[in-house]
Amino acid sequence: MLRASSELAARMKEAEGFNAWACFHCGTCTALCPLGYEILPRKLFREAMLGLEDRVRASIPQIFSCLLCRMCEENCPAEVHIAENIRTLRYLINRQEFGLK
Amino acid sequence: MAHKRRIGVYICHCGGNISDHVNVKEVAEALLDEPGVEISRTHMFNCSDASQQEMVDEIKEENLDGLVIASCSPKLHLFTFRAMAERAGLNPYQYVHVNLREQCSWAHTGDKVGATEKGINLTRAGVAKCALTHPLTAIRIETQPRVLVVGAGVAGMRAAISLAGMGLSVFIVERGNEPGGWASQAGRMGPDDRYGPEVVANLLAQIRNHENIILYTSAELTAKSGHIGDFTATVRLRGEEDVSLNVGAIVVTTGFTPYEPEDGEYGWGKPGVVTLKDFRQMLEAGDGPLTYNGIPVRDVGFIYCVGSRQTKGDTCPEPNTYCSRFCCMATAFSASLLHEFEKESGQTINQYHLYRDVRTYGHLEAVYTNARADGALFLRWDPKEPPRVEQSNGRLAIKVKDTLLGDEELELGVDLVVLATGMTARKNDTLNNVLKIPESKDGFYNEIHIKLRPVETAIDGVFIAGTAQGPKNLAESVASALAAVVKTGGLLKKGYVNLEPLIAEIDTDKCVWCNECLKACPYGAIERVLCGDKEVAMVIDSSCKGEGACVPVCPQDAIDIEGFRDNQIMAMIDASLKELVAA
Ligand SMILES: Cc1cc2nc3c(=O)[nH]c(=O)nc-3n(C[C@H](O)[C@H](O)[C@H](O)COP(=O)(O)OP(=O)(O)OC[C@H]3O[C@@H](n4cnc5c(N)ncnc54)[C@H](O)[C@@H]3O)c2cc1C
Ligand code: SF4
Ligand code: SF4
Ligand code: SF4
Ligand code: SF4
């Protein structure tokens, strides 16, 4: 059972530059990502927005592998600032907001 | 037969649709031998302007008094050729249509010889019928310039104002104490943020100012008699006093009933599980923080499609299979209202929107886009595994499988669950007994044709509009109300209406008033009258549809339907079996 965290979800809403709520899950980004991780980027964003700490933490290698190439962002029909959002996640992880010690 | 008939027969190729499988030349030649046939020829397209002009000229030159068109289905071109007959100075009821396409060529594609033989027989039958036609005139009815609108929701109020604007007098009958319908309780409404009660108040002010509109509240339609253009309606006021209204048409705008969830359905009955209507009213209630039972709300889950798009199952023997249309937009719009509240109050509230498919069609898409842009999280669930709502640690927990996150179940702790309940047909037994408007399988009133005649019903002079006809948002309810206004205005502003004269006729010598025809008639078109001292049946011309239920039940054989008289039917049978009869 995945448990959403109300606190983290609310925290995401304050995170600067993060706008993945606009995503409507077309899957374009995942299909285009040269890294081929199924988690990147839409599923990862969903997990962050729900405050699923464990899941986000488990995806740290992928989050830091992202090339910021913007292949995804360029083609996103919902104007999600994907690369920016990934940076935001890196920042939050560095600030230990996802329970990282 | 008094005099020899002069009949023209025109066989159509239908550009090959008929002539590929029926030898039309052979049919035309065979028909020349029939009694009364003066002309028999073929056209590539009977309906083309050139062919019609040729036929008009020939009818005039040859002084024809009968016309047989053998072509496609009369559903397609009956009125085309009636109009053509009139242009040629021939009474349109002396034209007979034979269907050589649907009933012959298309049905016998592999058998040209057989199809040709059948084509000859069908056309012969048409000629035999035509020989027994006589000129008829349409029944003309004077229409009353007054309209009854049943139901004063937004659809009914809007219709009344526009009808009155056309110069018609309008009576509105509203069953409740107050006009307005559901819009009065819907708070701020999407997509353009109009306040429901204010929309209603504006309409009501216009109604009060209009001298041509009378609004009855706490009133119900309890009886109706008469026919299109001239109805008498009985309206009961406050359950005691009756008024009688003479109107030319009736517009039914009785609206919908919100779906009432079953006990336990998505947690219905648990504290904190509310409908969208309750939620809109909570948002409006006060200046303080948004609370439920005194506890500030931090997380809200919206569940979409409640009571709509159901599939049949043990718990749902009679599913509402339709989409309610308004709820995706109305719920996504509520997301923006909640965001606005969040910004103004500083109270942080997470929103989870649990949907099946988002149906914010057309320009309503903007409502969905805005809701997401502002931070509402949309999660999609599969109807095979709908979300469950449980109580846990003094809060509510929604358990759902988000299709994006895969198989693992997700638990969302929330303080409020808002159910986007759909629209269902309103129970309206009294009204249904009075008006007898046909209903769809979902219980909403049925239009004649969903695309081409969306506000007319099988009952002439009775129109439907708004959500009484099926789920609609406010704008769509108003659009359909205005469509009904146009149809009503078209009917009543002319002052008269022409009805088909192809109706029942009773031979009063034969009739013994046994009452059988009255019992059989579904339109109430039979009346008892005195003919001298004798009680006999009489047909109310304007109510009879020529449907024919009375004909076979009459033990005296006293009834004939114009256009389908017994002697015509017998002649058609004889003609089509000519060879067999002769042999
Ligand atoms: C909670 C909620 C939120 C909504 N939000 C939105 C929104 O944001 N945007 C939007 O576009 N739409 C919204 N809608 C839908 C909108 O309210 C409807 O489309 C609209 O009100 C339908 O109007 P109507 O006149 O067809 O029916 P109704 O409002 O149902 O009116 C029918 C009227 O007929 C009366 N009546 C019924 N039977 C009889 C009878 N036998 N005799 C006499 N009178 C009778 C009723 O008392 C009622 O006054 C919402 C609806 C609800 C419930
Ligand atoms: S920016 Fe990152 S997530 Fe997007 S396509 Fe490139 S590598 Fe993949
Ligand atoms: S391309 Fe954009 S809208 Fe589509 S799934 Fe990726 S982030 Fe979402
Ligand atoms: S409008 Fe949306 S919520 Fe309403 S029934 Fe249709 S799909 Fe479901
Ligand atoms: S069924 Fe025939 S006989 Fe009986 S009332 Fe009607 S018309 Fe007269």
Tab-separated table of C-alpha atoms and ligand atoms in Angstrom, chain A residues 29 32-35 40-41 66-72 82-83 86, ligand 2:
chain	number	residue	atom	x	y	z
A	29	CYS	CA	7.900	12.361	-22.357
A	32	LEU	CA	11.041	10.152	-25.911
A	33	CYS	CA	13.439	10.066	-22.981
A	34	PRO	CA	16.795	8.762	-24.257
A	35	LEU	CA	17.447	7.190	-20.865
A	40	LEU	CA	11.016	9.382	-16.043
A	41	PRO	CA	9.576	11.831	-15.860
A	66	CYS	CA	18.465	12.885	-16.177
A	67	LEU	CA	20.437	14.640	-18.912
A	68	LEU	CA	18.259	17.739	-18.773
A	69	CYS	CA	18.249	17.356	-22.530
A	70	ARG	CA	14.635	18.612	-22.697
A	71	MET	CA	13.650	16.139	-25.361
A	72	CYS	CA	10.570	15.543	-23.235
A	82	ILE	CA	10.000	19.088	-17.089
A	83	ALA	CA	13.713	19.844	-16.798
A	86	ILE	CA	13.621	17.691	-12.160
C	2	SF4	S1	15.285	16.012	-19.809
C	2	SF4	FE1	15.655	14.180	-18.583
C	2	SF4	S2	13.644	13.206	-18.433
C	2	SF4	FE2	13.526	14.646	-20.146
C	2	SF4	S3	14.060	13.439	-21.954
C	2	SF4	FE3	15.952	14.365	-21.234
C	2	SF4	S4	16.836	12.837	-19.890
C	2	SF4	FE4	14.719	12.253	-20.173
